[in-house]
Tab-separated table of C-alpha atoms in Angstrom:
chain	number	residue	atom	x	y	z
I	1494	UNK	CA	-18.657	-119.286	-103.518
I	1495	UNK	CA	-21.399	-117.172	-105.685
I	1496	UNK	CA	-23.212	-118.971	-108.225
I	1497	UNK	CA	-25.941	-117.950	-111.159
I	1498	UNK	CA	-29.483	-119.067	-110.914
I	1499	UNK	CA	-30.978	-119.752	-114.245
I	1500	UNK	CA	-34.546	-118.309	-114.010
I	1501	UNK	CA	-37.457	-120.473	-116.001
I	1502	UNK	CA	-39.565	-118.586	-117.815
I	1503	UNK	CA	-43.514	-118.818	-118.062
I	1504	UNK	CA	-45.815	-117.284	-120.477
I	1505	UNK	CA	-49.174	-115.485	-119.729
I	1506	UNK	CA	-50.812	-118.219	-120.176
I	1507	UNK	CA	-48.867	-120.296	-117.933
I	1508	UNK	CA	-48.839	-117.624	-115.097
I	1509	UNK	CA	-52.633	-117.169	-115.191
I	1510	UNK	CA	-53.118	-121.319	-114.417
I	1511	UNK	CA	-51.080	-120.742	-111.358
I	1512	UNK	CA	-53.150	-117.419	-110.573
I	1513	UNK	CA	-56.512	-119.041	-111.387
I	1514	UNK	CA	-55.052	-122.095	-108.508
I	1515	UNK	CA	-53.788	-119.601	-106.281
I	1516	UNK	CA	-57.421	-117.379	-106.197
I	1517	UNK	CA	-59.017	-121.122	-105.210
I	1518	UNK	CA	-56.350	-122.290	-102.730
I	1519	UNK	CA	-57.126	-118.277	-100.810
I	1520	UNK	CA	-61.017	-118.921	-101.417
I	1521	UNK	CA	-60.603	-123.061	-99.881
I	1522	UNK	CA	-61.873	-124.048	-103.520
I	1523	UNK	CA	-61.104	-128.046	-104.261
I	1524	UNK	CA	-57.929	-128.130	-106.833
I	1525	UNK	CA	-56.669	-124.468	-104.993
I	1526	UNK	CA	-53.012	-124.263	-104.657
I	1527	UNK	CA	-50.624	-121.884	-103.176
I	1528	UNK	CA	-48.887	-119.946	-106.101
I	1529	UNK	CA	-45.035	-121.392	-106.143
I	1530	UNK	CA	-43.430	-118.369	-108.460
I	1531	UNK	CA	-39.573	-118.618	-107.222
I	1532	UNK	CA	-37.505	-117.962	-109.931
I	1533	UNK	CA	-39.500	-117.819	-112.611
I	1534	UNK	CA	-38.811	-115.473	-115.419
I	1535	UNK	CA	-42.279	-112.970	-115.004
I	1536	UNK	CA	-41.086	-110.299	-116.828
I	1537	UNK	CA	-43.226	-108.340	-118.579
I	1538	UNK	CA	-46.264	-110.366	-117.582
I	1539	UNK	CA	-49.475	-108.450	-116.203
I	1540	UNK	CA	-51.053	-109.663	-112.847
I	1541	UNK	CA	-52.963	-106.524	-112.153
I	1542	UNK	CA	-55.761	-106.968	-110.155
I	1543	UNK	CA	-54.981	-110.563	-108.821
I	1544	UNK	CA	-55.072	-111.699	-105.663
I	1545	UNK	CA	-51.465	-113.458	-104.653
I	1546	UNK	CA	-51.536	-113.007	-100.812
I	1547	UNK	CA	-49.266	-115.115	-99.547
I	1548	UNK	CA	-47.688	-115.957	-102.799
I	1549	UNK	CA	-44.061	-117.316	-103.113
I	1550	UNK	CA	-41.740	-115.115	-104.964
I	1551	UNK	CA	-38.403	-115.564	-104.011
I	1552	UNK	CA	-35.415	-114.825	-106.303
I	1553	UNK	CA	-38.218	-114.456	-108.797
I	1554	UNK	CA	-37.675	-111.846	-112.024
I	1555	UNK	CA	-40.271	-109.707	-112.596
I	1556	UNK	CA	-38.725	-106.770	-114.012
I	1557	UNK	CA	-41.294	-104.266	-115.943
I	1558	UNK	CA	-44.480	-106.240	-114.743
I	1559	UNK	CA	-47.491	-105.041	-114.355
I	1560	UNK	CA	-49.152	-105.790	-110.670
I	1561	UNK	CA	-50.881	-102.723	-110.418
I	1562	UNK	CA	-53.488	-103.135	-108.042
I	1563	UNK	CA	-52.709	-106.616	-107.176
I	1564	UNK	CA	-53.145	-107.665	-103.482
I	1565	UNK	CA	-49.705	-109.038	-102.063
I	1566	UNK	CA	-50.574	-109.096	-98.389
I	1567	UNK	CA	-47.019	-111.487	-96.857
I	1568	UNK	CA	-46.066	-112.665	-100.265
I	1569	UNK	CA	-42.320	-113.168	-100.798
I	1570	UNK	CA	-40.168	-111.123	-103.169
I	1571	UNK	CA	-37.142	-112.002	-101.163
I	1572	UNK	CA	-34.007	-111.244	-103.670
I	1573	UNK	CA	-36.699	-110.994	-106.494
I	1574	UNK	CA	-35.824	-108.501	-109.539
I	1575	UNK	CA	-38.381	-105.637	-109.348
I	1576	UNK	CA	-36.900	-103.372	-111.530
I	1577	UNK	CA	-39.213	-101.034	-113.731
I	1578	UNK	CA	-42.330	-102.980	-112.288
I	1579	UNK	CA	-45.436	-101.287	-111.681
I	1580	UNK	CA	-47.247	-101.717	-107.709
I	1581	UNK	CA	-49.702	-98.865	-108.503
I	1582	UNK	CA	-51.615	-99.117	-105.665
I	1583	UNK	CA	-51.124	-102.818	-104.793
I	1584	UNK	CA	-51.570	-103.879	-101.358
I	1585	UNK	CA	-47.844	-104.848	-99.764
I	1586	UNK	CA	-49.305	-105.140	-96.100
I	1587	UNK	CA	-46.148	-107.381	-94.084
I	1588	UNK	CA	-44.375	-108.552	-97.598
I	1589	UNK	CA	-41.221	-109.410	-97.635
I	1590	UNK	CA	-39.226	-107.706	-99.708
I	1591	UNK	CA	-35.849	-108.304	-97.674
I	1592	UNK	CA	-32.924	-107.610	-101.034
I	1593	UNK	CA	-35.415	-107.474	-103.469
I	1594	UNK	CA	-34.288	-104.363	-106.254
I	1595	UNK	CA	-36.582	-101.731	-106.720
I	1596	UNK	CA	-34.700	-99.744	-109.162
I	1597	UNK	CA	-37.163	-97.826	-111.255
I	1598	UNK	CA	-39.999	-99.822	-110.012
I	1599	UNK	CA	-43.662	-97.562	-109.405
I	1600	UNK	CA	-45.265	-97.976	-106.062
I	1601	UNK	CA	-47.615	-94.590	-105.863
I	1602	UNK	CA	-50.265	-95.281	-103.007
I	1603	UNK	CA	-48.975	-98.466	-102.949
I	1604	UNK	CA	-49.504	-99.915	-99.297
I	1605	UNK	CA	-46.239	-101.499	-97.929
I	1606	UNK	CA	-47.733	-101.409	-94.239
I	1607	UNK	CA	-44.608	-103.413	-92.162
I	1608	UNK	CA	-43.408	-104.664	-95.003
I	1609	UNK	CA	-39.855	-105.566	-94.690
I	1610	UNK	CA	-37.037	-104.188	-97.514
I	1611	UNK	CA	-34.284	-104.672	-95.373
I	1612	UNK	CA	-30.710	-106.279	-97.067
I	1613	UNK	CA	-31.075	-109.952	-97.662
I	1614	UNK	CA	-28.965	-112.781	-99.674
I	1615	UNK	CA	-29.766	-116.103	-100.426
I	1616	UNK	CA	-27.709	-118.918	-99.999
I	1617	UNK	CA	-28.641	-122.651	-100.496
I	1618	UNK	CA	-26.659	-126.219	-99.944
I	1619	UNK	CA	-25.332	-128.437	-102.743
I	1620	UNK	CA	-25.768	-131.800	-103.098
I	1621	UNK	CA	-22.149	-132.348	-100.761
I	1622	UNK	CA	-24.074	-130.226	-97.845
I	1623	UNK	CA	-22.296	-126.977	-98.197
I	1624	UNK	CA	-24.119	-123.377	-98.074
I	1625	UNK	CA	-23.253	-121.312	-101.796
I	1626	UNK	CA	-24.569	-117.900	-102.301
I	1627	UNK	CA	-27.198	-117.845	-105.006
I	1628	UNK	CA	-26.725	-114.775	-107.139
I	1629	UNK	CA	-29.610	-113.343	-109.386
I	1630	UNK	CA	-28.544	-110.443	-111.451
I	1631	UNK	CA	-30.061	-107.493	-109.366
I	1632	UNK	CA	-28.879	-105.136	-106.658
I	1633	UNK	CA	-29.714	-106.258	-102.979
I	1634	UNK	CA	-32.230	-104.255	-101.384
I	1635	UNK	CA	-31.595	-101.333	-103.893
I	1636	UNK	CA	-34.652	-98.432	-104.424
I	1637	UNK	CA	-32.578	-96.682	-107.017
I	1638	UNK	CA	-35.220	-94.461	-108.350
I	1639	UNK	CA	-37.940	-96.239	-107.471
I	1640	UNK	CA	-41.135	-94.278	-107.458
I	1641	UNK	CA	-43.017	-94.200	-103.566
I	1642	UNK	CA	-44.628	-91.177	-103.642
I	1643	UNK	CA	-48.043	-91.738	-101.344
I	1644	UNK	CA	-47.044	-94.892	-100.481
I	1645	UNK	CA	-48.018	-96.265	-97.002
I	1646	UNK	CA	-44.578	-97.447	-95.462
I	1647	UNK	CA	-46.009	-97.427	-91.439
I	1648	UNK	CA	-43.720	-99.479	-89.497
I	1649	UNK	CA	-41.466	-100.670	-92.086
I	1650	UNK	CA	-38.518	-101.917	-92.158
I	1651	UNK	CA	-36.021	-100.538	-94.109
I	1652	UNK	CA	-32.505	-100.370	-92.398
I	1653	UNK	CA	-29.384	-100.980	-94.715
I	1654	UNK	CA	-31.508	-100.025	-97.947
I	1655	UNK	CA	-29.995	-98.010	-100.600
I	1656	UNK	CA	-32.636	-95.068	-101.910
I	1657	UNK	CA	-30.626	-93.028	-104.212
I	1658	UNK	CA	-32.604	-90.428	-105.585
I	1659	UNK	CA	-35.742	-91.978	-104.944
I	1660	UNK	CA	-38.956	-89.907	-105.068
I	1661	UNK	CA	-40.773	-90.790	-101.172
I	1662	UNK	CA	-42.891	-87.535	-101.729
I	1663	UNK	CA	-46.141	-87.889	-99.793
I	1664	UNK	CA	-45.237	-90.981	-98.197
I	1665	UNK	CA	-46.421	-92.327	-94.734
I	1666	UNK	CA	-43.496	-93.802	-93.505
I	1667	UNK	CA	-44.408	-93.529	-89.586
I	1668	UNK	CA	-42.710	-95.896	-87.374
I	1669	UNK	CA	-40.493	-96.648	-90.390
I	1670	UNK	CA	-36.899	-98.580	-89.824
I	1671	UNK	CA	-34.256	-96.944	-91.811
I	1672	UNK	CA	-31.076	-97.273	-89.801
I	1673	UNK	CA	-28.034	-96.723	-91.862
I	1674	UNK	CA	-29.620	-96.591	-94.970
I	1675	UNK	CA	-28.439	-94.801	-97.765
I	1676	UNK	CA	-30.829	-92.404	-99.438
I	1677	UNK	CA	-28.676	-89.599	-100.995
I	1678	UNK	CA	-30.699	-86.897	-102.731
I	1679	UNK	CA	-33.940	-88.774	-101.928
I	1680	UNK	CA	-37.345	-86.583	-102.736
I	1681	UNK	CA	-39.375	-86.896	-99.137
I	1682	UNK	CA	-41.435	-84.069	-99.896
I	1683	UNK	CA	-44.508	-83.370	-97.565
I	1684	UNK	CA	-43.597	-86.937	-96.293
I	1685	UNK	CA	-44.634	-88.678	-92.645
I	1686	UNK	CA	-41.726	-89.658	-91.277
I	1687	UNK	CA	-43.177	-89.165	-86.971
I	1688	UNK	CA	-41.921	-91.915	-85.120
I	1689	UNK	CA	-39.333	-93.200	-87.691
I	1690	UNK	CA	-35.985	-94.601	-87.401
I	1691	UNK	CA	-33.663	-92.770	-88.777
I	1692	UNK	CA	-30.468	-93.440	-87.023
I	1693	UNK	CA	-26.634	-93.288	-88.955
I	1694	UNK	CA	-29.062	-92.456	-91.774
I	1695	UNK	CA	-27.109	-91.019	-95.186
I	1696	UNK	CA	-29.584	-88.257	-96.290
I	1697	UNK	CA	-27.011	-85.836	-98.136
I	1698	UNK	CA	-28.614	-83.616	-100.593
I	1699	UNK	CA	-32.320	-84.837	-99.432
I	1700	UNK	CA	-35.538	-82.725	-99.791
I	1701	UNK	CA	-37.303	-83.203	-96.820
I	1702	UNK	CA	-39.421	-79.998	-97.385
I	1703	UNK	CA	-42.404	-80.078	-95.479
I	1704	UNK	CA	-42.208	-83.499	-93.956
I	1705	UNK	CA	-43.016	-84.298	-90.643
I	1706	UNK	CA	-39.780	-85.365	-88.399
I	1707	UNK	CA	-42.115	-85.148	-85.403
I	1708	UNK	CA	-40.525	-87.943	-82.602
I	1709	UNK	CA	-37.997	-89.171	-85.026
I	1710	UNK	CA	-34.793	-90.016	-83.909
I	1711	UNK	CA	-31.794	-89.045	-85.741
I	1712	UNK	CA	-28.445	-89.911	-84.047
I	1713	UNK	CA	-25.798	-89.428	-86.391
I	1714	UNK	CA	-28.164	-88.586	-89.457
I	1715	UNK	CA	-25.776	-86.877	-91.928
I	1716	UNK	CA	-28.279	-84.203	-93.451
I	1717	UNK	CA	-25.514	-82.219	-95.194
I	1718	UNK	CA	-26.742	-80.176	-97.938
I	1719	UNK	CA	-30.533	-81.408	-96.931
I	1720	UNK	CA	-33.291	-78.922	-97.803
I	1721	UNK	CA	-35.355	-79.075	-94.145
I	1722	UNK	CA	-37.278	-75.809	-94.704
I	1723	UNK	CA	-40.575	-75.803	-93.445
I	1724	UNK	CA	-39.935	-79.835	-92.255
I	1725	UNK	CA	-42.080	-80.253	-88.926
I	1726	UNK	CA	-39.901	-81.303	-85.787
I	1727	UNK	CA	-40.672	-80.950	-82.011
I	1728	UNK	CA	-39.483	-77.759	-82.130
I	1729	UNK	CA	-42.448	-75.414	-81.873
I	1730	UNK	CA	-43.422	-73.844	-85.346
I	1731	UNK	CA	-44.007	-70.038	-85.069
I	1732	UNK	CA	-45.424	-69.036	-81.403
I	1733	UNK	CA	-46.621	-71.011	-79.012
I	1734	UNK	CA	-49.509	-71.208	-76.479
I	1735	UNK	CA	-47.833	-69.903	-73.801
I	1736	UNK	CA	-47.491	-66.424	-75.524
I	1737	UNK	CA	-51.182	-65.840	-75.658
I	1738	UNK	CA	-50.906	-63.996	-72.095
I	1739	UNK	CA	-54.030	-65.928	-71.026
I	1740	UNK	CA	-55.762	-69.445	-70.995
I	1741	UNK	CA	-56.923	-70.194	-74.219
I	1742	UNK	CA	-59.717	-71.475	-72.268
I	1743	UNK	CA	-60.754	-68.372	-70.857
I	1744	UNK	CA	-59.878	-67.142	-74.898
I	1745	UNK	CA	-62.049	-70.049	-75.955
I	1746	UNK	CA	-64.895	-68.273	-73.708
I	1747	UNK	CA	-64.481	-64.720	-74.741
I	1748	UNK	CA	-64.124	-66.019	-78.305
I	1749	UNK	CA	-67.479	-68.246	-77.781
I	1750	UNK	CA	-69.303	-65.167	-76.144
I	1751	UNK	CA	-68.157	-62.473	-79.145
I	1752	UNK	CA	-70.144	-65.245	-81.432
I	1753	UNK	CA	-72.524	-65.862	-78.907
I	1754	UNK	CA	-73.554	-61.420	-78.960
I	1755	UNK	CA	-72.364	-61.062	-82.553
I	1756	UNK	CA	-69.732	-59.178	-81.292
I	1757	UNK	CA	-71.710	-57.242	-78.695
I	1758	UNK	CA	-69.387	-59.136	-75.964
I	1759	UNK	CA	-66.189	-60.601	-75.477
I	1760	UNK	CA	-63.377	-60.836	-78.182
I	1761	UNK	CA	-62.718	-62.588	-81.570
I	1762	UNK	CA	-59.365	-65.048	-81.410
I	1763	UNK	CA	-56.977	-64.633	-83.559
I	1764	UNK	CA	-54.634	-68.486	-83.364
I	1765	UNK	CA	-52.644	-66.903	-86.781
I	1766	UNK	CA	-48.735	-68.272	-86.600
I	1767	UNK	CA	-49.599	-70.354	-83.574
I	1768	UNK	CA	-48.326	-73.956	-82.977
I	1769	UNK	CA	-51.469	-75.382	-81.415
I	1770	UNK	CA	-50.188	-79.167	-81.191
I	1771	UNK	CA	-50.165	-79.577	-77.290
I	1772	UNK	CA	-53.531	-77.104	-76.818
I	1773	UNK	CA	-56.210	-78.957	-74.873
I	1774	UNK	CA	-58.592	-80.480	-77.705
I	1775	UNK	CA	-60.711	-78.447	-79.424
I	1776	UNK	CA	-63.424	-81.097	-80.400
I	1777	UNK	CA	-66.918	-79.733	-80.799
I	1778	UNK	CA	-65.811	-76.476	-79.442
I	1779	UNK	CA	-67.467	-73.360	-81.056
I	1780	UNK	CA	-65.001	-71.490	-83.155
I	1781	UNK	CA	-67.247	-69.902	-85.764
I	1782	UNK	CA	-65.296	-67.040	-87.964
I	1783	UNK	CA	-61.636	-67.875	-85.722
I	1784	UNK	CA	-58.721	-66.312	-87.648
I	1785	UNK	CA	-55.711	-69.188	-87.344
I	1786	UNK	CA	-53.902	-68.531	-90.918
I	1787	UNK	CA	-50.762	-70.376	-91.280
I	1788	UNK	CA	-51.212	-71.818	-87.908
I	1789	UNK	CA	-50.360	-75.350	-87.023
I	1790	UNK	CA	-53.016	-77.755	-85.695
I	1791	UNK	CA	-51.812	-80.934	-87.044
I	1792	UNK	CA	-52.696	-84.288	-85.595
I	1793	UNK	CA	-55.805	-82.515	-83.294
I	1794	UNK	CA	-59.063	-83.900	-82.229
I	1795	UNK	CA	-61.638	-81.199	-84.190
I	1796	UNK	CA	-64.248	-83.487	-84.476
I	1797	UNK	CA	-67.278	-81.782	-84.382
I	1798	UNK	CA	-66.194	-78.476	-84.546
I	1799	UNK	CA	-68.317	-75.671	-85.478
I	1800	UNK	CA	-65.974	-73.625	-87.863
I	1801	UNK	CA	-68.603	-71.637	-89.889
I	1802	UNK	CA	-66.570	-68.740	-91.866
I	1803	UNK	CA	-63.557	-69.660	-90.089
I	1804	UNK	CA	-60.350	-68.607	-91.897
I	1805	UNK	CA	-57.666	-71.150	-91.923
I	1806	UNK	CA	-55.931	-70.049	-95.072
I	1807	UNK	CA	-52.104	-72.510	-95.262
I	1808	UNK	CA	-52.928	-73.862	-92.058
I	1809	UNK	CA	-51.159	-76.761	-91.188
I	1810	UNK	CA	-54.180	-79.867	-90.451
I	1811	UNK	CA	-52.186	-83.390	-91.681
I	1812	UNK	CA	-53.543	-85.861	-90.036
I	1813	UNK	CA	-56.085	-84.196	-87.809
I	1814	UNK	CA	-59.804	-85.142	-87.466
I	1815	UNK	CA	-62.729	-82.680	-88.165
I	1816	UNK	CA	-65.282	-85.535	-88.711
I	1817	UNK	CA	-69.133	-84.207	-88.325
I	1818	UNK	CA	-67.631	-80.308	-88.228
I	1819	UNK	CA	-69.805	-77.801	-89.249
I	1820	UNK	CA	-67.321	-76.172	-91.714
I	1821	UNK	CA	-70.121	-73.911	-94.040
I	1822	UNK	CA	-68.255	-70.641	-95.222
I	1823	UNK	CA	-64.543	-71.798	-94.272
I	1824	UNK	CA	-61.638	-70.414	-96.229
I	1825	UNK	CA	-58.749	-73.397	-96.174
I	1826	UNK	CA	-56.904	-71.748	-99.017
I	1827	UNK	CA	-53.661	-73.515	-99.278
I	1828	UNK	CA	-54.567	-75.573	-96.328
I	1829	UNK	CA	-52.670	-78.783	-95.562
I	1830	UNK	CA	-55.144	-81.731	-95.188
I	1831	UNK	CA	-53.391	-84.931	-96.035
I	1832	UNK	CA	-54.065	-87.645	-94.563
I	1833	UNK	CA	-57.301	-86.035	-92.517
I	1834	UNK	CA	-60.362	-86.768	-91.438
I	1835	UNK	CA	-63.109	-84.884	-92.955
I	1836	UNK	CA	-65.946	-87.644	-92.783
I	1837	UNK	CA	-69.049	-86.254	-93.224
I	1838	UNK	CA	-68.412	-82.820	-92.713
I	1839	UNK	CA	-70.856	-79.954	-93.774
I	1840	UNK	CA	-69.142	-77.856	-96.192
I	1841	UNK	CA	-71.736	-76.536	-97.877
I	1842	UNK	CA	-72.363	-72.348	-98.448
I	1843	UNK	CA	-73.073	-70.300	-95.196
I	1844	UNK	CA	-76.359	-68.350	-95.788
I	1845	UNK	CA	-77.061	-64.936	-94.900
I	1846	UNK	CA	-80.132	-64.492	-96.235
I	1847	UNK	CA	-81.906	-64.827	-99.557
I	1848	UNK	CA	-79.468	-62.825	-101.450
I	1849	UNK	CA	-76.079	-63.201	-99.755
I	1850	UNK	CA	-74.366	-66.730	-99.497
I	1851	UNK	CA	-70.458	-67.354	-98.538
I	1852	UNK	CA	-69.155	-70.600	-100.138
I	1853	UNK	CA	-66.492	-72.464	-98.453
I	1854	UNK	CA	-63.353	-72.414	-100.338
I	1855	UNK	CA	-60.173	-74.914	-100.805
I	1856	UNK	CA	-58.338	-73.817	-103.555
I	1857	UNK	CA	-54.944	-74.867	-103.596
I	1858	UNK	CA	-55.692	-77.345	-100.424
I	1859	UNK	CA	-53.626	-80.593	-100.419
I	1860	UNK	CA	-56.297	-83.471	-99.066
I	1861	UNK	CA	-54.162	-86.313	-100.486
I	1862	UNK	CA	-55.223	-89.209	-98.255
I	1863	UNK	CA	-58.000	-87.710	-96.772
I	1864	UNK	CA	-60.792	-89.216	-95.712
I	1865	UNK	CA	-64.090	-87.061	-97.273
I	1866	UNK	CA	-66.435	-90.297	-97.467
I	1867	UNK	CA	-69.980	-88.722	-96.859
I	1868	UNK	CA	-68.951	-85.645	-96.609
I	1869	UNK	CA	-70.905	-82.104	-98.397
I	1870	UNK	CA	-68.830	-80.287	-101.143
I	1871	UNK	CA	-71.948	-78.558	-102.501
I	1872	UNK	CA	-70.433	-75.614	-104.500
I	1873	UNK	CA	-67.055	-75.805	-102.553
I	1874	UNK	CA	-64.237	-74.358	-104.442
I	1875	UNK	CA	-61.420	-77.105	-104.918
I	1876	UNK	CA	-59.842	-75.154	-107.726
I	1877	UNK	CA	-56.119	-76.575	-107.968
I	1878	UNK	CA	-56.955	-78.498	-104.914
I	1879	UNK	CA	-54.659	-81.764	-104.562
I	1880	UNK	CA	-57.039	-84.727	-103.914
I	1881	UNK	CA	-54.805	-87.484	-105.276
I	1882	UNK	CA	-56.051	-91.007	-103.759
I	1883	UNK	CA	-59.157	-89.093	-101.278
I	1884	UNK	CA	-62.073	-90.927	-100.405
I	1885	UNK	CA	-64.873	-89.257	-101.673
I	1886	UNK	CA	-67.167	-91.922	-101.762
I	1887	UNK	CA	-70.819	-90.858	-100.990
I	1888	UNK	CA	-69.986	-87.059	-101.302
I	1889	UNK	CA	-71.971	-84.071	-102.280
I	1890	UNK	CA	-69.982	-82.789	-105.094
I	1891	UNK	CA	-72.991	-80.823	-106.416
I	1892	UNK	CA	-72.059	-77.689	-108.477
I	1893	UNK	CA	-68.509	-78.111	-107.038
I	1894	UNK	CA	-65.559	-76.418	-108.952
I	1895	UNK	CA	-63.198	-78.783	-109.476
I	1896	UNK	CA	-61.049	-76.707	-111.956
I	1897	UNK	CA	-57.728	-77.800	-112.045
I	1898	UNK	CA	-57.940	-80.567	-109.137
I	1899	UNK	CA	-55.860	-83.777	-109.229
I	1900	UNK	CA	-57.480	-86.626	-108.214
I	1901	UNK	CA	-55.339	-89.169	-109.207
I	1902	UNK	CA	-56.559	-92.628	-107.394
I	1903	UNK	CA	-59.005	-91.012	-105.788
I	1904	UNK	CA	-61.882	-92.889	-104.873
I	1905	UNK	CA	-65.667	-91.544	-106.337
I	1906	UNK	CA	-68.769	-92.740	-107.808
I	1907	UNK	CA	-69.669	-91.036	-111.221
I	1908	UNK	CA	-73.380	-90.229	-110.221
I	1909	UNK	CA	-71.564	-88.212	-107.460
I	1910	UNK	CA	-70.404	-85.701	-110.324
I	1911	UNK	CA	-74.027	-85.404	-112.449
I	1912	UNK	CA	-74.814	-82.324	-110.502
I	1913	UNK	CA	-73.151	-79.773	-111.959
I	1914	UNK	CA	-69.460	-80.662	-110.425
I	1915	UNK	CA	-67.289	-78.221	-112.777
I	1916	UNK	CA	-63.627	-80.766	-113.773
I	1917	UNK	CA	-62.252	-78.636	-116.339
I	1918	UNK	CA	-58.590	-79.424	-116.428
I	1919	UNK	CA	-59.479	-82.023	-114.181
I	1920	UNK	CA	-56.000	-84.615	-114.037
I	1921	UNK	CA	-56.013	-88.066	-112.972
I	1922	UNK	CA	-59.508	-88.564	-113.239
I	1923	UNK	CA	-60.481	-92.150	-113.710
I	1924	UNK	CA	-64.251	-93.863	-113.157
């Protein structure tokens, strides 16, 4: 037996008491109380910015709210009605979202770290002791064109969930459960899938351009009609290290020596094409002016890595760390570099002497995610570059061109851009 649940419904007013108790009962303020929100009627209402950790949700409506920003560490939006609400960057970590409906709802850079948006119903006794189904006028577990592009989805679980058409662009969805969902003509665009579940999967008519698929299992994944082009697998991408003829440590020293003479000795390496994921690590090795264009390095150890004038130009670098490198000079046109770790690299212009300078250059570079906190991007070209939700706190952006960057959620400090940075057609700035 289904039956309706009539939803009460609470003004603003109303809803900020319980917020106001809520933000006491998380601080262990006298007169806190844990916010009890199960179906009420939210809809509409703005809680952005609050802090509802641990909140109680269920079978809740909340259907074009605002909670952008809001923190929502293990609250419960079991069978809750999401639709059209916005999660613009809220923080999801473990929440239970088990048959809540997503349709339309915005979650960019949301963080939905093991949350859990598996199917779910609810069912509850009557007063004679029997279970009925308790039916709240939304879609179990439905993503219908929900909006997770940049999302953090690691270790999620997902299986059963229907994702028609919905835009997962840019999303880190490593470790993510989605066994037998249903995600037919779903956008996964430059997406992180490495690790994930994605067993009896329905992907038809998918674009999983770009993503990584690296150690995912996919037993009985129907990708008919998917577009896969350029998607990273554990298939090697272009040639591979055992093609080089010799050791790349023994090209590592020949390489280190040319430098070493100014070309006097040894010979320059040339990595361009190469699949360099299982090389030994190349952390605070010496590869000043390397040619690797359009190679793939992704997920390696750089850190401290001298890569003065090093051309890199569509080189594949998600996820891989080149703190404390010594980048001055490097060309990383194109580059991928979400997700990265560039913490306090130098990226500042190589000098040749008092008249000649070469400026490092990331035009076109993709960097969302990445990590750039301390980092120097003194006169660095980041024309185009995509920089949506970076941490740039406590960079050097003086004189940086900035022309046509998107920095959409990423994180700065104003003072950062007094020196000169150049944001003409600058999108998603906010400070």
């Amino acid at each position: 037996m289904v039956q309706n649940r009539t939803l009460k419904r609470l003004e603003q007013a109303q809803l900020d008491q319980a917020v106001r108790r809520h933000e006491m009962f998380r601080n262990a303020r006298v007169g806190g109380a844990r916010a009890n929100l199960s179906f009420c009627d939210l809809s509409g209402l703005d809680l952005s910015g609050r802090d509802l950790a641990h909140a109680d949700f269920v079978g809740a409506g909340l259907r074009g709210a605002n909670l952008s920003g809001a923190r929502l560490d293990c609250a419960s939006f079991f069978v809750a009605d999401l639709r059209q609400a916005n999660f613009d960057g809220a923080s999801l970590i473990k929440a239970d979202l088990r048959g809540a409906c997503l349709r339309g709802a915005i979650l960019v850079g949301a963080n939905l770290f093991e949350a859990d948006l598996r199917d779910g119903s609810l069912a509850e006794k009557d007063r004679s002791g029997h279970l009925h189904m308790v039916q709240i006028d939304s879609s179990p577990a439905e993503a219908d064109g929900a909006d997770l592009s940049g999302a953090n989805l690691t270790n999620a679980r997902m299986s059963g969930i229907m994702a028609i058409h919905t835009d997962f662009s840019d999303a880190v969805m490593r470790g993510c459960k989605l066994v037998r969902a249903t995600m037919r003509g779903a956008n996964f665009t430059g997406s992180n899938m490495e690790g994930a579940d994605l067993s009896g999967a329905d992907l038809r008519g998918a674009c999983l351009r770009g993503a990584v698929l690296t150690g995912a299992t996919m037993v009985m994944t129907d990708l008919t009609d998917a577009d896969v082009e350029e998607a990273l697998t554990d298939k090697p991408v272009g040639r591979v290290v055992a093609e080089l003829g010799r050791s790349l440590e023994d090209l590592l020293a020949d390489h280190m020596a040319w430098v070493g003479s100014s070309g006097a000795q040894g010979a320059m390496l040339d990595l361009s094409g190469f699949d360099l994921r299982h090389a030994p690590s190349l952390a605070h090795m010496c590869l000043t002016m390397l040619r690797a264009q359009g190679a793939t390095l992704y997920g390696l150890d750089l850190s401290g890595v001298q890569l003065q004038a090093a051309v890199l130009d569509k080189a594949d670098l998600r996820g891989a760390s080149l703190a404390d490198g010594d980048l001055r000079g490097v060309s990383l046109r194109h580059a991928k570099l979400n997700n990265a770790n560039l913490r306090n690299v130098n990226l500042r212009p190589l000098v040749f002497d008092e008249q000649r300078s070469r400026p490092a250059d990331l035009s076109g570079a993709k960097l969302r995610y990445a990590d750039l906190s301390g980092a120097c991007l003194r006169s660095v070209n980041l024309g185009n570059a995509d920089l949506s939700f970076a941490n740039l706190r406590g960079c050097d952006l003086a004189r940086t061109d900035l022309t046509g960057a998107k920095l959409f959620g990423a994180k700065l400090e104003r003072r950062s851009l007094a020196e000169g940075a150049i944001l003409d057609g600058v999108a998603g700035l906010k400070l």
